[in-house]
mmCIF file of C-alpha atoms in Angstrom:
data_model
loop_
_atom_site.group_PDB
_atom_site.id
_atom_site.type_symbol
_atom_site.label_atom_id
_atom_site.label_comp_id
_atom_site.label_asym_id
_atom_site.label_seq_id
_atom_site.Cartn_x
_atom_site.Cartn_y
_atom_site.Cartn_z
ATOM 1 C CA MET B 1 5.776 -79.334 19.922
ATOM 2 C CA ASP B 2 2.373 -80.123 18.129
ATOM 3 C CA LEU B 3 0.727 -77.745 20.675
ATOM 4 C CA LEU B 4 3.260 -74.985 19.766
ATOM 5 C CA VAL B 5 2.529 -75.409 16.232
ATOM 6 C CA GLN B 6 -1.196 -75.181 16.860
ATOM 7 C CA LEU B 7 -0.867 -71.958 18.849
ATOM 8 C CA ALA B 8 1.250 -70.408 16.252
ATOM 9 C CA GLN B 9 -1.315 -71.396 13.547
ATOM 10 C CA GLY B 10 -4.181 -69.809 15.661
ATOM 11 C CA PHE B 11 -2.073 -66.726 16.129
ATOM 12 C CA ILE B 12 -1.204 -66.298 12.460
ATOM 13 C CA GLY B 13 -4.762 -67.189 11.654
ATOM 14 C CA ILE B 14 -6.019 -64.025 13.298
ATOM 15 C CA PHE B 15 -3.965 -61.714 11.168
ATOM 16 C CA LYS B 16 -4.515 -63.865 8.080
ATOM 17 C CA ALA B 17 -8.291 -63.264 8.509
ATOM 18 C CA GLY B 18 -7.552 -59.558 8.810
ATOM 19 C CA ALA B 19 -5.381 -59.669 5.650
ATOM 20 C CA ASP B 20 -8.065 -61.391 3.701
ATOM 21 C CA TRP B 21 -10.513 -58.772 4.668
ATOM 22 C CA TRP B 22 -8.079 -56.055 3.658
ATOM 23 C CA TRP B 23 -7.295 -57.519 0.248
ATOM 24 C CA ALA B 24 -10.932 -57.919 -0.364
ATOM 25 C CA VAL B 25 -11.877 -54.428 0.382
ATOM 26 C CA PHE B 26 -8.737 -53.025 -1.276
ATOM 27 C CA VAL B 27 -9.312 -54.816 -4.657
ATOM 28 C CA GLY B 28 -13.210 -54.311 -4.391
ATOM 29 C CA ILE B 29 -13.520 -50.641 -3.489
ATOM 30 C CA VAL B 30 -10.196 -48.695 -3.928
ATOM 31 C CA PRO B 31 -9.909 -48.662 -7.725
ATOM 32 C CA LEU B 32 -13.489 -47.292 -8.205
ATOM 33 C CA VAL B 33 -13.048 -44.782 -5.454
ATOM 34 C CA VAL B 34 -9.800 -43.477 -6.977
ATOM 35 C CA VAL B 35 -11.243 -43.047 -10.513
ATOM 36 C CA LEU B 36 -14.407 -41.436 -9.339
ATOM 37 C CA MET B 37 -12.393 -39.016 -7.096
ATOM 38 C CA THR B 38 -10.147 -38.056 -9.765
ATOM 39 C CA ALA B 39 -13.072 -37.121 -12.082
ATOM 40 C CA PHE B 40 -14.812 -35.064 -9.518
ATOM 41 C CA ASN B 41 -11.521 -33.303 -8.261
ATOM 42 C CA ALA B 42 -11.083 -32.275 -11.802
ATOM 43 C CA ILE B 43 -14.764 -30.924 -12.455
ATOM 44 C CA ILE B 44 -14.190 -29.074 -9.027
ATOM 45 C CA ALA B 45 -11.005 -27.418 -10.373
ATOM 46 C CA TRP B 46 -12.966 -26.417 -13.528
ATOM 47 C CA ILE B 47 -15.816 -24.882 -11.598
ATOM 48 C CA GLY B 48 -13.730 -22.702 -9.464
ATOM 49 C CA THR B 49 -14.266 -21.291 -6.009
ATOM 50 C CA GLU B 50 -15.546 -17.738 -6.946
ATOM 51 C CA ARG B 51 -18.645 -19.171 -8.582
ATOM 52 C CA ILE B 52 -19.458 -21.043 -5.427
ATOM 53 C CA ASP B 53 -18.925 -17.880 -3.291
ATOM 54 C CA ASN B 54 -21.432 -15.947 -5.484
ATOM 55 C CA PHE B 55 -23.805 -18.781 -5.020
ATOM 56 C CA GLY B 56 -23.228 -18.841 -1.266
ATOM 57 C CA LYS B 57 -24.276 -15.099 -1.011
ATOM 58 C CA PHE B 58 -27.389 -15.636 -3.122
ATOM 59 C CA ALA B 59 -28.615 -18.598 -1.131
ATOM 60 C CA SER B 60 -27.914 -17.230 2.396
ATOM 61 C CA GLN B 61 -30.772 -14.656 2.369
ATOM 62 C CA GLU B 62 -33.570 -14.644 5.149
ATOM 63 C CA GLY B 63 -37.000 -15.572 4.837
ATOM 64 C CA ILE B 64 -38.972 -18.909 4.408
ATOM 65 C CA ILE B 65 -38.633 -18.885 0.570
ATOM 66 C CA PHE B 66 -34.972 -19.430 1.131
ATOM 67 C CA LEU B 67 -35.242 -22.357 3.511
ATOM 68 C CA PRO B 68 -34.473 -24.947 0.876
ATOM 69 C CA PHE B 69 -31.747 -22.735 -0.375
ATOM 70 C CA ARG B 70 -30.048 -22.412 3.118
ATOM 71 C CA TYR B 71 -30.506 -26.007 4.228
ATOM 72 C CA LEU B 72 -30.614 -27.948 1.156
ATOM 73 C CA LEU B 73 -28.987 -26.460 -2.018
ATOM 74 C CA LEU B 74 -26.186 -24.504 -0.187
ATOM 75 C CA PRO B 75 -25.103 -27.461 2.085
ATOM 76 C CA VAL B 76 -25.113 -30.028 -1.026
ATOM 77 C CA VAL B 77 -23.122 -27.554 -3.234
ATOM 78 C CA ALA B 78 -20.714 -26.739 -0.413
ATOM 79 C CA VAL B 79 -20.137 -30.371 0.414
ATOM 80 C CA PHE B 80 -19.661 -31.398 -3.276
ATOM 81 C CA VAL B 81 -17.290 -28.603 -4.091
ATOM 82 C CA LEU B 82 -15.573 -27.812 -0.971
ATOM 83 C CA THR B 83 -15.793 -31.344 0.830
ATOM 84 C CA ASN B 84 -15.319 -32.018 4.437
ATOM 85 C CA PRO B 85 -14.148 -29.841 6.335
ATOM 86 C CA MET B 86 -14.025 -26.830 4.135
ATOM 87 C CA ALA B 87 -17.704 -26.930 3.176
ATOM 88 C CA TYR B 88 -18.545 -25.293 6.671
ATOM 89 C CA THR B 89 -16.700 -21.999 5.642
ATOM 90 C CA MET B 90 -19.883 -21.449 3.409
ATOM 91 C CA GLY B 91 -21.451 -20.499 6.672
ATOM 92 C CA ARG B 92 -19.802 -17.056 6.814
ATOM 93 C CA PHE B 93 -22.428 -15.704 4.210
ATOM 94 C CA LEU B 94 -25.272 -16.482 6.541
ATOM 95 C CA PRO B 95 -26.773 -14.263 9.410
ATOM 96 C CA GLU B 96 -25.483 -15.470 12.832
ATOM 97 C CA LYS B 97 -28.749 -16.940 13.839
ATOM 98 C CA TYR B 98 -28.831 -19.482 10.910
ATOM 99 C CA LYS B 99 -25.162 -20.654 11.206
ATOM 100 C CA PRO B 100 -25.737 -23.586 13.579
ATOM 101 C CA ALA B 101 -28.609 -24.807 11.481
ATOM 102 C CA PHE B 102 -26.358 -24.528 8.275
ATOM 103 C CA TYR B 103 -23.598 -26.412 9.816
ATOM 104 C CA ASP B 104 -25.974 -29.134 11.124
ATOM 105 C CA ALA B 105 -27.311 -29.586 7.646
ATOM 106 C CA ALA B 106 -23.852 -29.475 5.910
ATOM 107 C CA VAL B 107 -22.132 -31.890 8.265
ATOM 108 C CA SER B 108 -24.964 -34.232 7.965
ATOM 109 C CA PHE B 109 -24.241 -34.516 4.170
ATOM 110 C CA VAL B 110 -20.738 -35.521 4.506
ATOM 111 C CA HIS B 111 -21.751 -39.367 4.478
ATOM 112 C CA PRO B 112 -25.024 -39.828 2.288
ATOM 113 C CA PRO B 113 -23.257 -39.140 -1.035
ATOM 114 C CA LEU B 114 -20.170 -41.457 -0.243
ATOM 115 C CA GLY B 115 -21.574 -44.286 -2.567
ATOM 116 C CA ILE B 116 -21.590 -42.121 -5.645
ATOM 117 C CA LEU B 117 -19.417 -39.086 -4.782
ATOM 118 C CA PRO B 118 -16.629 -40.618 -2.546
ATOM 119 C CA HIS B 119 -14.541 -37.490 -3.046
ATOM 120 C CA VAL B 120 -16.569 -35.462 -0.406
ATOM 121 C CA ASN B 121 -15.212 -37.396 2.514
ATOM 122 C CA PRO B 122 -12.679 -40.178 1.631
ATOM 123 C CA GLY B 123 -11.247 -40.240 5.180
ATOM 124 C CA GLU B 124 -14.647 -41.333 6.553
ATOM 125 C CA LEU B 125 -15.419 -43.697 3.509
ATOM 126 C CA PHE B 126 -16.283 -46.659 5.859
ATOM 127 C CA VAL B 127 -19.465 -45.126 7.483
ATOM 128 C CA TRP B 128 -20.929 -46.137 4.039
ATOM 129 C CA ALA B 129 -18.296 -48.732 2.896
ATOM 130 C CA GLY B 130 -18.420 -50.802 5.954
ATOM 131 C CA ILE B 131 -22.127 -51.706 5.359
ATOM 132 C CA ALA B 132 -21.913 -51.519 1.555
ATOM 133 C CA THR B 133 -19.100 -54.297 1.250
ATOM 134 C CA GLY B 134 -21.257 -56.550 3.334
ATOM 135 C CA VAL B 135 -24.350 -55.883 1.222
ATOM 136 C CA ALA B 136 -22.134 -56.494 -1.949
ATOM 137 C CA THR B 137 -21.070 -59.899 -0.557
ATOM 138 C CA GLY B 138 -24.561 -60.984 0.741
ATOM 139 C CA TYR B 139 -26.784 -59.410 -1.993
ATOM 140 C CA GLY B 140 -24.724 -58.462 -5.015
ATOM 141 C CA ASP B 141 -23.640 -55.242 -6.663
ATOM 142 C CA ALA B 142 -26.952 -54.173 -8.057
ATOM 143 C CA ALA B 143 -28.276 -54.025 -4.387
ATOM 144 C CA VAL B 144 -25.336 -51.740 -3.505
ATOM 145 C CA THR B 145 -26.075 -49.184 -6.187
ATOM 146 C CA ASP B 146 -29.681 -49.284 -5.277
ATOM 147 C CA LEU B 147 -28.596 -48.605 -1.564
ATOM 148 C CA ALA B 148 -26.164 -45.878 -2.559
ATOM 149 C CA VAL B 149 -28.945 -43.883 -4.479
ATOM 150 C CA ARG B 150 -31.429 -44.291 -1.658
ATOM 151 C CA TYR B 151 -28.852 -43.194 0.940
ATOM 152 C CA LEU B 152 -28.195 -39.947 -1.054
ATOM 153 C CA LEU B 153 -31.866 -39.315 -1.533
ATOM 154 C CA VAL B 154 -32.861 -39.843 2.109
ATOM 155 C CA GLY B 155 -29.908 -37.782 3.149
ATOM 156 C CA LEU B 156 -31.216 -34.807 1.324
ATOM 157 C CA VAL B 157 -34.546 -35.067 3.061
ATOM 158 C CA VAL B 158 -32.756 -35.471 6.526
ATOM 159 C CA ILE B 159 -30.504 -32.531 6.024
ATOM 160 C CA LEU B 160 -33.534 -30.127 5.206
ATOM 161 C CA ILE B 161 -35.280 -31.462 8.207
ATOM 162 C CA ARG B 162 -32.167 -30.974 10.425
ATOM 163 C CA GLY B 163 -31.784 -27.367 9.141
ATOM 164 C CA ILE B 164 -35.333 -26.424 10.082
ATOM 165 C CA VAL B 165 -35.387 -28.210 13.379
ATOM 166 C CA THR B 166 -31.940 -26.643 14.449
ATOM 167 C CA GLU B 167 -32.958 -23.347 13.305
ATOM 168 C CA ARG B 168 -36.046 -23.434 15.692
ATOM 169 C CA LEU B 169 -34.051 -24.785 18.474
ATOM 170 C CA THR B 170 -31.361 -22.113 17.951
ATOM 171 C CA ALA B 171 -34.079 -19.440 18.093
ATOM 172 C CA MET B 172 -35.392 -20.649 21.335
ATOM 173 C CA MET B 173 -31.949 -21.105 23.105
ATOM 174 C CA TRP B 174 -31.080 -17.626 21.912
ATOM 175 C CA LYS B 175 -34.321 -16.208 23.712
ATOM 176 C CA LYS B 176 -33.378 -18.098 26.752
ATOM 177 C CA ALA B 177 -29.888 -17.021 26.857
ATOM 178 C CA ALA B 178 -30.941 -13.257 26.332
ATOM 179 C CA ALA B 179 -33.510 -13.515 29.194
ATOM 180 C CA MET Z 1 -0.864 -19.748 -42.166
ATOM 181 C CA GLU Z 2 -0.787 -17.209 -39.242
ATOM 182 C CA ALA Z 3 -4.473 -18.124 -38.261
ATOM 183 C CA LEU Z 4 -3.399 -21.925 -38.183
ATOM 184 C CA THR Z 5 -0.482 -21.335 -35.872
ATOM 185 C CA SER Z 6 -2.535 -19.110 -33.371
ATOM 186 C CA PHE Z 7 -5.234 -21.765 -33.466
ATOM 187 C CA LEU Z 8 -2.734 -24.581 -32.918
ATOM 188 C CA THR Z 9 -1.105 -22.615 -30.030
ATOM 189 C CA ARG Z 10 -4.510 -22.028 -28.363
ATOM 190 C CA PHE Z 11 -5.539 -25.650 -28.835
ATOM 191 C CA GLY Z 12 -2.382 -26.772 -27.469
ATOM 192 C CA ARG Z 13 -2.646 -24.396 -24.373
ATOM 193 C CA ILE Z 14 -6.092 -25.531 -23.733
ATOM 194 C CA MET Z 15 -5.169 -29.462 -24.021
ATOM 195 C CA GLY Z 16 -2.152 -28.698 -21.748
ATOM 196 C CA GLY Z 17 -4.433 -27.065 -19.085
ATOM 197 C CA LEU Z 18 -6.893 -30.000 -19.309
ATOM 198 C CA VAL Z 19 -4.279 -32.691 -18.833
ATOM 199 C CA GLY Z 20 -2.604 -30.596 -16.096
ATOM 200 C CA THR Z 21 -5.883 -30.393 -14.160
ATOM 201 C CA MET Z 22 -6.677 -34.180 -14.720
ATOM 202 C CA PHE Z 23 -3.215 -35.180 -13.625
ATOM 203 C CA GLN Z 24 -3.475 -32.864 -10.381
ATOM 204 C CA ALA Z 25 -6.860 -34.356 -9.632
ATOM 205 C CA GLY Z 26 -5.482 -37.871 -10.001
ATOM 206 C CA ARG Z 27 -2.600 -36.960 -7.674
ATOM 207 C CA GLU Z 28 -5.011 -35.524 -5.133
ATOM 208 C CA SER Z 29 -7.089 -38.598 -5.146
ATOM 209 C CA VAL Z 30 -4.149 -41.095 -4.866
ATOM 210 C CA ASP Z 31 -2.740 -38.891 -2.079
ATOM 211 C CA GLN Z 32 -6.218 -39.434 -0.232
ATOM 212 C CA VAL Z 33 -6.172 -43.083 -0.715
ATOM 213 C CA TRP Z 34 -2.622 -43.250 0.491
ATOM 214 C CA LYS Z 35 -2.931 -40.931 3.445
ATOM 215 C CA ASN Z 36 -6.517 -41.473 4.814
ATOM 216 C CA ILE Z 37 -8.175 -44.590 3.221
ATOM 217 C CA LEU Z 38 -5.341 -47.183 3.416
ATOM 218 C CA PRO Z 39 -4.211 -46.482 7.003
ATOM 219 C CA PHE Z 40 -7.853 -46.635 8.280
ATOM 220 C CA LEU Z 41 -8.167 -49.961 6.268
ATOM 221 C CA ALA Z 42 -4.999 -51.337 7.807
ATOM 222 C CA PHE Z 43 -6.361 -50.470 11.318
ATOM 223 C CA VAL Z 44 -9.733 -51.927 10.664
ATOM 224 C CA ALA Z 45 -8.117 -55.095 9.125
ATOM 225 C CA VAL Z 46 -6.505 -55.812 12.560
ATOM 226 C CA VAL Z 47 -9.796 -55.292 14.318
ATOM 227 C CA VAL Z 48 -11.649 -57.359 11.818
ATOM 228 C CA GLY Z 49 -8.934 -60.148 11.880
ATOM 229 C CA ILE Z 50 -9.333 -60.211 15.722
ATOM 230 C CA MET Z 51 -13.078 -60.397 15.584
ATOM 231 C CA ASN Z 52 -13.234 -63.237 12.709
ATOM 232 C CA GLY Z 53 -10.027 -65.056 13.835
ATOM 233 C CA THR Z 54 -11.188 -65.466 17.475
ATOM 234 C CA GLY Z 55 -14.864 -65.747 17.135
ATOM 235 C CA LEU Z 56 -15.304 -62.634 19.089
ATOM 236 C CA GLY Z 57 -16.978 -60.986 16.056
ATOM 237 C CA THR Z 58 -19.549 -63.509 15.851
ATOM 238 C CA TRP Z 59 -20.395 -62.902 19.492
ATOM 239 C CA ILE Z 60 -20.688 -59.210 19.085
ATOM 240 C CA ALA Z 61 -22.541 -59.628 15.821
ATOM 241 C CA GLN Z 62 -25.027 -61.824 17.587
ATOM 242 C CA LEU Z 63 -25.463 -59.145 20.134
ATOM 243 C CA LEU Z 64 -26.009 -56.427 17.556
ATOM 244 C CA ALA Z 65 -28.228 -58.601 15.206
ATOM 245 C CA PRO Z 66 -31.515 -58.261 17.164
ATOM 246 C CA LEU Z 67 -30.851 -54.605 17.561
ATOM 247 C CA ALA Z 68 -30.081 -54.030 13.855
ATOM 248 C CA GLY Z 69 -32.743 -56.361 12.748
ATOM 249 C CA SER Z 70 -35.871 -54.343 13.680
ATOM 250 C CA ILE Z 71 -37.015 -50.820 13.267
ATOM 251 C CA TRP Z 72 -37.321 -50.638 17.095
ATOM 252 C CA GLY Z 73 -33.801 -51.804 17.627
ATOM 253 C CA LEU Z 74 -32.377 -49.296 15.113
ATOM 254 C CA LEU Z 75 -34.416 -46.394 16.682
ATOM 255 C CA LEU Z 76 -32.969 -47.325 20.099
ATOM 256 C CA LEU Z 77 -29.681 -47.406 18.562
ATOM 257 C CA SER Z 78 -29.935 -43.839 17.084
ATOM 258 C CA LEU Z 79 -31.422 -42.577 20.319
ATOM 259 C CA ILE Z 80 -28.476 -44.008 22.173
ATOM 260 C CA ILE Z 81 -25.726 -42.656 19.846
ATOM 261 C CA GLY Z 82 -27.630 -39.153 19.551
ATOM 262 C CA LEU Z 83 -27.579 -38.649 23.351
ATOM 263 C CA PRO Z 84 -26.185 -35.148 23.865
ATOM 264 C CA VAL Z 85 -23.680 -36.540 26.409
ATOM 265 C CA LEU Z 86 -22.417 -39.439 24.112
ATOM 266 C CA SER Z 87 -22.629 -37.912 20.656
ATOM 267 C CA PRO Z 88 -19.587 -35.619 21.050
ATOM 268 C CA LEU Z 89 -17.572 -38.398 22.303
ATOM 269 C CA LEU Z 90 -18.567 -40.814 19.492
ATOM 270 C CA GLY Z 91 -18.109 -38.220 16.820
ATOM 271 C CA PRO Z 92 -14.167 -37.884 16.221
ATOM 272 C CA GLY Z 93 -13.052 -39.220 12.936
ATOM 273 C CA ALA Z 94 -16.315 -41.124 12.666
ATOM 274 C CA VAL Z 95 -14.302 -44.066 13.869
ATOM 275 C CA ILE Z 96 -17.088 -45.526 16.028
ATOM 276 C CA ALA Z 97 -19.577 -45.403 13.107
ATOM 277 C CA GLN Z 98 -17.058 -46.868 10.747
ATOM 278 C CA ILE Z 99 -16.388 -49.911 12.961
ATOM 279 C CA ILE Z 100 -19.960 -50.607 13.908
ATOM 280 C CA GLY Z 101 -20.770 -50.152 10.147
ATOM 281 C CA THR Z 102 -18.136 -52.671 9.272
ATOM 282 C CA LEU Z 103 -19.335 -55.212 11.898
ATOM 283 C CA LEU Z 104 -22.973 -54.806 10.664
ATOM 284 C CA GLY Z 105 -21.415 -55.270 7.160
ATOM 285 C CA THR Z 106 -20.482 -58.841 8.132
ATOM 286 C CA LEU Z 107 -24.033 -59.460 9.087
ATOM 287 C CA PHE Z 108 -25.334 -58.442 5.663
ATOM 288 C CA ALA Z 109 -22.738 -60.606 4.027
ATOM 289 C CA SER Z 110 -23.869 -63.661 5.798
ATOM 290 C CA LYS Z 111 -27.510 -62.709 5.270
ATOM 291 C CA ALA Z 112 -28.091 -62.574 8.978
ATOM 292 C CA LEU Z 113 -29.822 -59.172 8.388
ATOM 293 C CA PRO Z 114 -32.159 -58.584 5.621
ATOM 294 C CA LEU Z 115 -31.330 -56.164 2.851
ATOM 295 C CA SER Z 116 -34.100 -53.778 3.924
ATOM 296 C CA ALA Z 117 -32.218 -53.012 7.140
ATOM 297 C CA ALA Z 118 -29.241 -51.613 5.402
ATOM 298 C CA LEU Z 119 -30.570 -48.209 4.726
ATOM 299 C CA PRO Z 120 -32.049 -47.546 8.134
ATOM 300 C CA ALA Z 121 -28.867 -49.062 9.743
ATOM 301 C CA LEU Z 122 -26.766 -46.390 7.847
ATOM 302 C CA PHE Z 123 -28.707 -43.585 9.516
ATOM 303 C CA ALA Z 124 -28.983 -45.265 12.906
ATOM 304 C CA ILE Z 125 -25.184 -45.671 13.305
ATOM 305 C CA ASN Z 126 -24.557 -41.955 12.431
ATOM 306 C CA PRO Z 127 -26.755 -39.356 14.398
ATOM 307 C CA GLN Z 128 -23.643 -38.108 16.086
ATOM 308 C CA VAL Z 129 -22.141 -37.045 12.801
ATOM 309 C CA GLY Z 130 -20.137 -33.797 13.299
ATOM 310 C CA CYS Z 131 -21.019 -33.511 17.038
ATOM 311 C CA ASP Z 132 -17.506 -33.400 18.140
ATOM 312 C CA PHE Z 133 -16.738 -30.626 15.639
ATOM 313 C CA ILE Z 134 -19.488 -28.081 16.144
ATOM 314 C CA PRO Z 135 -17.383 -25.263 17.602
ATOM 315 C CA VAL Z 136 -14.762 -25.601 15.054
ATOM 316 C CA GLY Z 137 -17.294 -26.020 12.155
ATOM 317 C CA LEU Z 138 -19.002 -22.885 13.312
ATOM 318 C CA ALA Z 139 -15.749 -21.002 13.508
ATOM 319 C CA LEU Z 140 -15.086 -22.024 9.861
ATOM 320 C CA GLY Z 141 -18.262 -20.267 9.114
ATOM 321 C CA GLU Z 142 -16.924 -17.137 10.920
ATOM 322 C CA ALA Z 143 -19.575 -17.397 13.730
ATOM 323 C CA GLU Z 144 -19.414 -15.098 16.797
ATOM 324 C CA PRO Z 145 -18.657 -16.773 20.195
ATOM 325 C CA GLU Z 146 -22.232 -16.097 21.315
ATOM 326 C CA THR Z 147 -23.458 -18.083 18.331
ATOM 327 C CA VAL Z 148 -21.119 -20.877 19.295
ATOM 328 C CA GLU Z 149 -22.469 -20.825 22.960
ATOM 329 C CA VAL Z 150 -26.088 -21.304 21.577
ATOM 330 C CA GLY Z 151 -25.360 -23.303 18.592
ATOM 331 C CA VAL Z 152 -23.506 -26.328 20.378
ATOM 332 C CA PRO Z 153 -26.580 -27.286 22.506
ATOM 333 C CA ALA Z 154 -29.000 -26.522 19.637
ATOM 334 C CA VAL Z 155 -27.445 -28.970 17.243
ATOM 335 C CA LEU Z 156 -26.872 -31.615 20.013
ATOM 336 C CA PHE Z 157 -30.660 -31.459 21.008
ATOM 337 C CA SER Z 158 -31.626 -31.351 17.437
ATOM 338 C CA ARG Z 159 -29.863 -34.742 16.885
ATOM 339 C CA LEU Z 160 -32.072 -36.224 19.658
ATOM 340 C CA ILE Z 161 -35.160 -35.364 17.442
ATOM 341 C CA THR Z 162 -33.667 -35.663 13.891
ATOM 342 C CA GLY Z 163 -31.759 -38.941 14.414
ATOM 343 C CA PRO Z 164 -34.833 -41.063 15.051
ATOM 344 C CA ILE Z 165 -36.673 -39.162 12.276
ATOM 345 C CA ALA Z 166 -33.897 -40.075 9.861
ATOM 346 C CA VAL Z 167 -34.050 -43.810 10.709
ATOM 347 C CA VAL Z 168 -37.860 -43.818 10.164
ATOM 348 C CA LEU Z 169 -37.456 -42.078 6.938
ATOM 349 C CA ALA Z 170 -34.934 -44.463 5.815
ATOM 350 C CA PHE Z 171 -37.047 -47.426 6.901
ATOM 351 C CA LEU Z 172 -39.904 -46.162 4.736
ATOM 352 C CA ALA Z 173 -37.487 -45.403 1.871
ATOM 353 C CA SER Z 174 -36.234 -48.917 1.960
ATOM 354 C CA LEU Z 175 -39.602 -50.564 1.560
ATOM 355 C CA GLY Z 176 -39.423 -52.543 -1.820
ATOM 356 C CA MET Z 177 -35.848 -53.055 -1.636
#
């Protein structure tokens, strides 16, 4: 009988460990995410999509000068306003040869802002929050904010680099495919 | 009197619009939490429960700790996850990245990993982002079939280069944390 009780305790213990984790995350993260998301959803509704379309047309032009527009500003604005996955529809304003590079830059920006702008991709929040909750427990909330800002800033540099590298690779492969 | 009424009407309409937008925004965010965040939390809670309750988590964490604890290990991790054969398989729903992230999170919680490893880790677990979605993403951008044919390998190979670059940048950016 004692053995049975012990077995049952071990069995329930597994799920209790899961429940403790679920509760800690639910209380620790969800309220802030809901409030932030509500604020940003409202801001986006006020901006409206026509204005974003106009910006898309402007930012999609050819030439090296427009490189930071194509692979930095446009993906950032698209992800902020249209969120994952509708952000990729902004690619329609670009010439064909730039579309893969734009997609690469835009899709790489759906996680770095999650610490500050969770509305861009709430379904994949834990790419950020998995590590962030651990950091909060071990090193405190101030460290999490620091981490969130750095994640966003490094993300900006990374998407620009991705856009440039992928644009080059696309051009190379296009030549090969044509030959 | 007429001016006042028209002012009040306009004021009322604007306020109504504002409140309506805010309420709709709130409904959307609660919907998202309900439909996307909570189900994922429930699923991960079961995984975390099994990991923490059986000690399996400690074992896997011990396996991951040396990999996540040094810049070389993180670079290796980003290279493996970014391999053009693996990246489209690891992409869907970012499930793998989210689970590895949560496991690594437990290591930060216990201070088994230094704070300075957090930023490079965020990039090391994610070089495959969107690799499963390239044809759909390009189609959303109204790309021609030929563009998709060239674009898929271009993005996949680009990740092999930019994945490790991102980890190095993150490593440099976390100096002084």
